[in-house]
Amino acid sequence: MDHREASEALWEYRDGELPARRRGEVEEHLSACAECRGELAAWEAAAKAFFASSPAPSPFETEAFAARAMARVGRGRRLAALRWLVPVLGAGLAVALALPGLRAVPDPAQAMILGQKGGGRFWSFLDQAPPSTREQALAFVEGQR
Amino acid sequence: MAEFSDGELVARVLAGDDSAYAELVRRHHPRVIGLCRSMLSTEQAAEDAAQDAFLKAYRSLASFRADASFATWLYRIAANQCLDCRRKEARGKEQSLDALVEDHGDRIQALSATPGPERSAEDVELVRRVLSALPEQYRLILTLREVQGLDYAEIAQTMECSLDSVKARLKRARRTFLDKLRHLSGAGGV
């Protein structure tokens, strides 16, 4: 195995991923090649310095983590069970918003009372009312003056 | 529950037994939290990512193939969760690896001489910053190999790539990292 082949196989060798025969070839090369030995040693030092594993969690920590995880799972399932409510609530809201349009147009007196209560709504209501209603409402208001 | 395999526990969860999922969480928590701690900046971020990963796994259980490894399937979810978290973290706040080497060369060089448990808080923070400066795919594959001890086949399943791709990425990640650190001494590396 020449130097180029050995340096290509170096990391697989280091990670224990080479079949036995090729492993032997790399080891033979390493015994004679300071550059490849230096590369391996540099990586071992870097891995030790920068990729050390953190301490394993204690059984208590794992149990507490599992309790929190299962609480989230439970919340998610309860929310999923209530999903059927969304279209029902949506339909209900749509009906509630449409209700004012379904009311019969009030008579002029009622229109004026509505207008007084709603401020500017009286005038916009009159704009939408049929002409006869508008005349009666305005006549009523004139009569009150 | 401890006597059941991961596949049997998954089947029990899908049949409605949530206590089986609690056993899966206990069984795989150490490795998932270890991965998240290695990938993310703070303990809280790691805890949140690990919790989110287990929740996503629960919701996706129906898509888990019984002939696959639950551990690598879960690792994939956790790794993607960590990568998403890193992308959401503020960009531009971390120094580049070149800049860190320029500013803290002596300390980085000395790190290899200081065992983990005896490091100062400043050194621990410097290690964190160096790892944060790595491209995320390099950090992930190096973490899976060096910290989690996954073999190449497991890494390929976790990262959803080929074995050849794993070999190539590991080679590039290690050589990039060593080349950056070699600026410190100019000759031998760390």
Short mmCIF file of C-alpha atoms in Angstrom, two decimals:
data_model
loop_
_atom_site.label_atom_id
_atom_site.label_comp_id
_atom_site.label_asym_id
_atom_site.label_seq_id
_atom_site.Cartn_x
_atom_site.Cartn_y
_atom_site.Cartn_z
CA MET A 1 0.00 0.00 0.00
CA ASP A 2 1.57 3.29 -1.07
CA HIS A 3 1.36 6.56 0.83
CA ARG A 4 -1.59 7.95 -1.16
CA GLU A 5 -3.68 4.80 -0.62
CA ALA A 6 -2.74 4.69 3.05
CA SER A 7 -3.64 8.33 3.70
CA GLU A 8 -6.99 7.76 1.95
CA ALA A 9 -7.69 4.76 4.21
CA LEU A 10 -6.32 6.41 7.36
CA TRP A 11 -9.64 7.58 8.80
CA GLU A 12 -11.44 4.32 8.12
CA TYR A 13 -8.55 2.60 9.86
CA ARG A 14 -8.77 4.95 12.80
CA ASP A 15 -12.55 4.39 13.06
CA GLY A 16 -12.26 0.61 12.90
CA GLU A 17 -14.11 0.41 9.59
CA LEU A 18 -11.45 -1.40 7.54
CA PRO A 19 -11.54 -5.15 6.88
CA ALA A 20 -8.70 -7.05 8.54
CA ARG A 21 -6.48 -7.39 5.47
CA ARG A 22 -6.48 -3.69 4.64
CA ARG A 23 -6.06 -2.88 8.29
CA GLY A 24 -2.83 -4.80 8.30
CA GLU A 25 -1.62 -2.91 5.23
CA VAL A 26 -2.30 0.46 6.84
CA GLU A 27 -0.51 -0.58 10.03
CA GLU A 28 2.48 -1.65 8.01
CA HIS A 29 2.53 1.75 6.29
CA LEU A 30 2.15 3.61 9.59
CA SER A 31 5.17 1.87 11.01
CA ALA A 32 7.24 3.54 8.29
CA CYS A 33 5.45 6.86 7.70
CA ALA A 34 5.90 9.67 10.22
CA GLU A 35 3.55 11.97 8.30
CA CYS A 36 0.59 9.59 8.60
CA ARG A 37 1.42 8.85 12.22
CA GLY A 38 1.53 12.59 12.89
CA GLU A 39 -1.85 13.11 11.20
CA LEU A 40 -3.44 10.42 13.37
CA ALA A 41 -1.87 11.76 16.54
CA ALA A 42 -3.01 15.31 15.73
CA TRP A 43 -6.57 14.14 15.27
CA GLU A 44 -6.55 12.08 18.48
CA ALA A 45 -5.44 15.16 20.41
CA ALA A 46 -8.06 17.37 18.73
CA ALA A 47 -10.84 14.82 19.31
CA LYS A 48 -9.90 14.50 22.97
CA ALA A 49 -9.79 18.28 23.40
CA PHE A 50 -12.93 19.24 21.52
CA PHE A 51 -15.22 16.24 21.27
CA ALA A 52 -15.31 14.85 24.78
CA SER A 53 -18.70 13.47 25.72
CA SER A 54 -20.68 15.03 28.55
CA PRO A 55 -21.39 12.92 31.64
CA ALA A 56 -24.32 10.55 31.23
CA PRO A 57 -27.53 11.71 32.96
CA SER A 58 -28.39 10.08 36.26
CA PRO A 59 -31.38 7.72 36.49
CA PHE A 60 -33.18 10.50 38.40
CA GLU A 61 -32.55 12.99 35.57
CA THR A 62 -33.75 10.48 33.00
CA GLU A 63 -36.90 9.75 34.99
CA ALA A 64 -37.64 13.47 35.37
CA PHE A 65 -37.05 14.01 31.64
CA ALA A 66 -39.39 11.11 30.79
CA ALA A 67 -42.10 12.56 33.06
CA ARG A 68 -41.89 15.92 31.29
CA ALA A 69 -41.91 14.27 27.88
CA MET A 70 -44.97 12.16 28.69
CA ALA A 71 -46.79 15.22 30.08
CA ARG A 72 -46.26 16.91 26.69
CA VAL A 73 -47.43 13.78 24.89
CA GLY A 74 -50.58 13.77 27.05
CA ARG A 75 -51.27 17.46 26.39
CA GLY A 76 -50.86 16.92 22.68
CA ARG A 77 -53.32 14.03 22.70
CA ARG A 78 -55.91 16.05 24.67
CA LEU A 79 -55.60 18.93 22.19
CA ALA A 80 -55.90 16.52 19.29
CA ALA A 81 -59.09 15.10 20.83
CA LEU A 82 -60.64 18.59 20.85
CA ARG A 83 -59.82 19.33 17.21
CA TRP A 84 -63.36 18.44 16.15
CA LEU A 85 -64.48 21.61 17.99
CA VAL A 86 -62.68 23.91 15.54
CA PRO A 87 -65.08 23.57 12.60
CA VAL A 88 -68.05 23.62 14.98
CA LEU A 89 -66.85 26.84 16.63
CA GLY A 90 -66.09 28.31 13.23
CA ALA A 91 -69.57 27.56 11.96
CA GLY A 92 -71.06 28.97 15.15
CA LEU A 93 -69.10 32.18 14.78
CA ALA A 94 -70.16 32.52 11.16
CA VAL A 95 -73.82 32.15 12.17
CA ALA A 96 -73.45 34.69 14.99
CA LEU A 97 -71.89 37.25 12.63
CA ALA A 98 -74.62 36.70 10.05
CA LEU A 99 -77.46 37.10 12.57
CA PRO A 100 -77.79 40.91 12.38
CA GLY A 101 -78.35 40.63 8.63
CA LEU A 102 -81.19 38.23 9.22
CA ARG A 103 -83.14 40.63 11.42
CA ALA A 104 -86.03 42.40 9.80
CA VAL A 105 -85.45 46.05 9.01
CA PRO A 106 -86.84 47.97 11.99
CA ASP A 107 -89.41 50.72 11.59
CA PRO A 108 -88.16 54.32 11.44
CA ALA A 109 -88.62 54.89 15.17
CA GLN A 110 -86.59 51.85 15.97
CA ALA A 111 -84.03 52.97 13.41
CA MET A 112 -83.67 56.29 15.22
CA ILE A 113 -83.29 54.56 18.58
CA LEU A 114 -80.71 52.26 17.08
CA GLY A 115 -78.98 55.25 15.59
CA GLN A 116 -78.86 57.06 18.88
CA LYS A 117 -77.42 54.04 20.56
CA GLY A 118 -74.98 53.29 17.80
CA GLY A 119 -73.97 56.85 16.94
CA GLY A 120 -73.03 57.03 13.29
CA ARG A 121 -74.58 53.64 12.59
CA PHE A 122 -78.01 55.26 12.15
CA TRP A 123 -76.92 57.07 8.99
CA SER A 124 -75.19 54.09 7.45
CA PHE A 125 -78.26 52.01 8.29
CA LEU A 126 -80.48 54.50 6.52
CA ASP A 127 -78.25 54.39 3.45
CA GLN A 128 -79.00 50.69 3.20
CA ALA A 129 -82.71 50.95 4.02
CA PRO A 130 -85.36 51.00 1.27
CA PRO A 131 -86.43 54.53 0.11
CA SER A 132 -89.82 54.37 1.86
CA THR A 133 -88.13 53.57 5.16
CA ARG A 134 -85.68 56.43 4.69
CA GLU A 135 -88.52 58.92 4.07
CA GLN A 136 -90.47 57.73 7.07
CA ALA A 137 -87.39 57.84 9.31
CA LEU A 138 -86.46 61.34 8.22
CA ALA A 139 -90.09 62.49 8.55
CA PHE A 140 -90.18 61.03 12.04
CA VAL A 141 -86.97 62.82 12.98
CA GLU A 142 -88.36 66.09 11.54
CA GLY A 143 -91.51 65.60 13.56
CA GLN A 144 -89.51 65.28 16.74
CA ARG A 145 -87.81 68.62 16.25
CA MET B 1 -41.31 -3.15 29.81
CA ALA B 2 -37.53 -3.47 30.01
CA GLU B 3 -37.67 -6.91 28.41
CA PHE B 4 -39.30 -5.67 25.20
CA SER B 5 -37.27 -4.67 22.15
CA ASP B 6 -37.63 -1.18 20.68
CA GLY B 7 -39.78 -2.56 17.86
CA GLU B 8 -42.10 -4.33 20.30
CA LEU B 9 -42.45 -1.17 22.36
CA VAL B 10 -43.32 0.84 19.24
CA ALA B 11 -46.02 -1.71 18.38
CA ARG B 12 -47.43 -1.40 21.90
CA VAL B 13 -47.50 2.41 21.65
CA LEU B 14 -49.33 2.22 18.33
CA ALA B 15 -51.82 -0.11 20.00
CA GLY B 16 -52.52 2.57 22.60
CA ASP B 17 -50.09 1.83 25.42
CA ASP B 18 -48.35 5.11 26.25
CA SER B 19 -46.38 3.54 29.09
CA ALA B 20 -44.40 1.76 26.36
CA TYR B 21 -43.37 5.16 24.99
CA ALA B 22 -42.23 6.25 28.43
CA GLU B 23 -39.91 3.21 28.41
CA LEU B 24 -38.57 4.23 24.98
CA VAL B 25 -37.88 7.72 26.31
CA ARG B 26 -36.00 6.37 29.33
CA ARG B 27 -34.01 3.98 27.18
CA HIS B 28 -32.86 6.55 24.63
CA HIS B 29 -32.71 9.74 26.70
CA PRO B 30 -28.98 9.48 27.53
CA ARG B 31 -27.88 9.30 23.91
CA VAL B 32 -30.35 11.89 22.63
CA ILE B 33 -29.50 14.43 25.34
CA GLY B 34 -25.81 13.73 24.74
CA LEU B 35 -26.22 14.55 21.05
CA CYS B 36 -28.19 17.71 21.80
CA ARG B 37 -25.65 18.88 24.38
CA SER B 38 -22.85 18.40 21.87
CA MET B 39 -24.65 20.31 19.15
CA LEU B 40 -26.20 23.23 21.03
CA SER B 41 -24.86 26.13 23.07
CA THR B 42 -26.76 25.83 26.34
CA GLU B 43 -28.17 23.13 28.59
CA GLN B 44 -31.67 24.61 28.24
CA ALA B 45 -31.45 24.56 24.44
CA ALA B 46 -30.31 20.93 24.58
CA GLU B 47 -33.15 19.97 26.95
CA ASP B 48 -35.74 21.72 24.76
CA ALA B 49 -34.40 20.13 21.57
CA ALA B 50 -34.40 16.67 23.18
CA GLN B 51 -37.99 17.13 24.42
CA ASP B 52 -39.10 18.33 20.98
CA ALA B 53 -37.36 15.39 19.32
CA PHE B 54 -39.19 12.84 21.50
CA LEU B 55 -42.51 14.59 20.91
CA LYS B 56 -41.96 14.60 17.13
CA ALA B 57 -40.97 10.95 17.26
CA TYR B 58 -44.18 10.09 19.15
CA ARG B 59 -46.28 11.89 16.57
CA SER B 60 -44.44 10.17 13.71
CA LEU B 61 -44.43 6.67 15.16
CA ALA B 62 -46.87 5.42 12.56
CA SER B 63 -44.25 6.15 9.88
CA PHE B 64 -41.48 4.16 11.64
CA ARG B 65 -40.54 1.05 9.68
CA ALA B 66 -40.40 -1.99 11.95
CA ASP B 67 -37.32 -3.36 10.17
CA ALA B 68 -35.30 -0.19 10.80
CA SER B 69 -33.33 0.77 13.90
CA PHE B 70 -35.40 2.88 16.27
CA ALA B 71 -32.23 4.41 17.70
CA THR B 72 -30.95 5.76 14.37
CA TRP B 73 -34.48 6.86 13.39
CA LEU B 74 -34.71 8.81 16.64
CA TYR B 75 -31.18 10.15 16.18
CA ARG B 76 -32.19 11.52 12.78
CA ILE B 77 -35.12 13.38 14.31
CA ALA B 78 -32.93 14.73 17.12
CA ALA B 79 -30.13 15.74 14.73
CA ASN B 80 -32.57 17.61 12.48
CA GLN B 81 -34.06 19.28 15.55
CA CYS B 82 -30.58 20.44 16.63
CA LEU B 83 -29.79 21.77 13.15
CA ASP B 84 -33.12 23.68 13.13
CA CYS B 85 -32.29 25.16 16.55
CA ARG B 86 -28.84 26.23 15.41
CA ARG B 87 -30.31 27.95 12.35
CA LYS B 88 -32.75 29.84 14.55
CA GLU B 89 -29.99 31.02 16.86
CA ALA B 90 -28.82 34.50 15.97
CA ARG B 91 -26.55 34.40 12.97
CA GLY B 92 -23.37 36.43 12.86
CA LYS B 93 -22.88 36.48 16.61
CA GLU B 94 -20.40 33.64 16.57
CA GLN B 95 -16.86 34.29 15.46
CA SER B 96 -15.50 32.35 12.51
CA LEU B 97 -13.06 29.57 13.27
CA ASP B 98 -10.27 31.60 11.65
CA ALA B 99 -11.00 34.56 13.90
CA LEU B 100 -11.11 32.37 17.01
CA VAL B 101 -7.76 30.83 16.11
CA GLU B 102 -6.31 34.30 15.58
CA ASP B 103 -7.64 35.65 18.87
CA HIS B 104 -7.16 32.63 21.15
CA GLY B 105 -4.46 30.60 19.45
CA ASP B 106 -2.35 29.92 22.54
CA ARG B 107 -5.31 28.85 24.65
CA ILE B 108 -6.69 26.60 21.90
CA GLN B 109 -3.29 25.01 21.47
CA ALA B 110 -3.07 24.41 25.22
CA LEU B 111 -6.51 22.79 25.40
CA SER B 112 -5.22 19.41 24.29
CA ALA B 113 -3.03 19.36 27.36
CA THR B 114 -5.91 20.00 29.73
CA PRO B 115 -8.21 17.07 30.51
CA GLY B 116 -11.93 17.86 30.42
CA PRO B 117 -12.80 17.75 34.12
CA GLU B 118 -9.93 20.05 35.05
CA ARG B 119 -10.72 22.76 32.55
CA SER B 120 -11.58 26.25 33.63
CA ALA B 121 -14.97 27.73 32.76
CA GLU B 122 -13.18 29.94 30.23
CA ASP B 123 -11.69 26.92 28.46
CA VAL B 124 -15.07 25.17 28.40
CA GLU B 125 -16.56 28.29 26.82
CA LEU B 126 -13.72 28.44 24.27
CA VAL B 127 -14.36 24.82 23.27
CA ARG B 128 -18.03 25.66 22.84
CA ARG B 129 -17.16 28.64 20.64
CA VAL B 130 -14.75 26.63 18.50
CA LEU B 131 -17.39 23.95 17.91
CA SER B 132 -20.04 26.57 17.18
CA ALA B 133 -17.78 28.02 14.50
CA LEU B 134 -17.66 24.71 12.62
CA PRO B 135 -20.00 24.33 9.63
CA GLU B 136 -23.07 22.59 11.03
CA GLN B 137 -22.81 19.45 8.87
CA TYR B 138 -19.15 19.01 9.93
CA ARG B 139 -20.05 19.49 13.57
CA LEU B 140 -22.91 17.00 13.28
CA ILE B 141 -20.91 14.24 11.62
CA LEU B 142 -17.94 14.68 13.95
CA THR B 143 -20.28 14.64 16.95
CA LEU B 144 -22.02 11.48 15.77
CA ARG B 145 -18.68 9.75 15.25
CA GLU B 146 -16.48 11.12 18.05
CA VAL B 147 -18.97 11.78 20.84
CA GLN B 148 -21.80 9.36 20.15
CA GLY B 149 -19.56 6.60 18.78
CA LEU B 150 -21.83 5.73 15.86
CA ASP B 151 -20.31 3.53 13.16
CA TYR B 152 -20.39 4.54 9.50
CA ALA B 153 -23.59 2.62 8.72
CA GLU B 154 -25.41 4.25 11.65
CA ILE B 155 -24.15 7.70 10.62
CA ALA B 156 -25.37 7.06 7.06
CA GLN B 157 -28.85 6.17 8.34
CA THR B 158 -28.94 9.15 10.69
CA MET B 159 -27.82 11.64 8.05
CA GLU B 160 -29.71 9.89 5.25
CA CYS B 161 -26.68 9.66 3.00
CA SER B 162 -24.52 6.92 1.49
CA LEU B 163 -21.54 5.22 3.18
CA ASP B 164 -19.21 6.83 0.65
CA SER B 165 -20.67 10.21 1.56
CA VAL B 166 -20.02 9.54 5.26
CA LYS B 167 -16.39 8.65 4.53
CA ALA B 168 -15.88 11.73 2.37
CA ARG B 169 -17.55 14.10 4.85
CA LEU B 170 -15.60 12.77 7.82
CA LYS B 171 -12.35 13.12 5.91
CA ARG B 172 -13.15 16.71 4.88
CA ALA B 173 -14.40 17.66 8.35
CA ARG B 174 -11.30 16.35 10.10
CA ARG B 175 -8.85 17.82 7.60
CA THR B 176 -10.61 21.21 7.68
CA PHE B 177 -10.50 21.25 11.47
CA LEU B 178 -6.86 20.20 11.66
CA ASP B 179 -5.81 22.67 8.96
CA LYS B 180 -7.38 25.52 10.93
CA LEU B 181 -5.65 24.43 14.12
CA ARG B 182 -2.33 24.00 12.31
CA HIS B 183 -2.17 27.79 11.89
CA LEU B 184 -1.36 27.92 15.58
CA SER B 185 1.96 26.16 15.43
CA GLY B 186 2.70 26.46 11.75
CA ALA B 187 4.06 22.95 11.74
CA GLY B 188 2.67 20.18 13.86
CA GLY B 189 -0.95 20.94 14.69
CA VAL B 190 -2.59 20.76 18.14
#
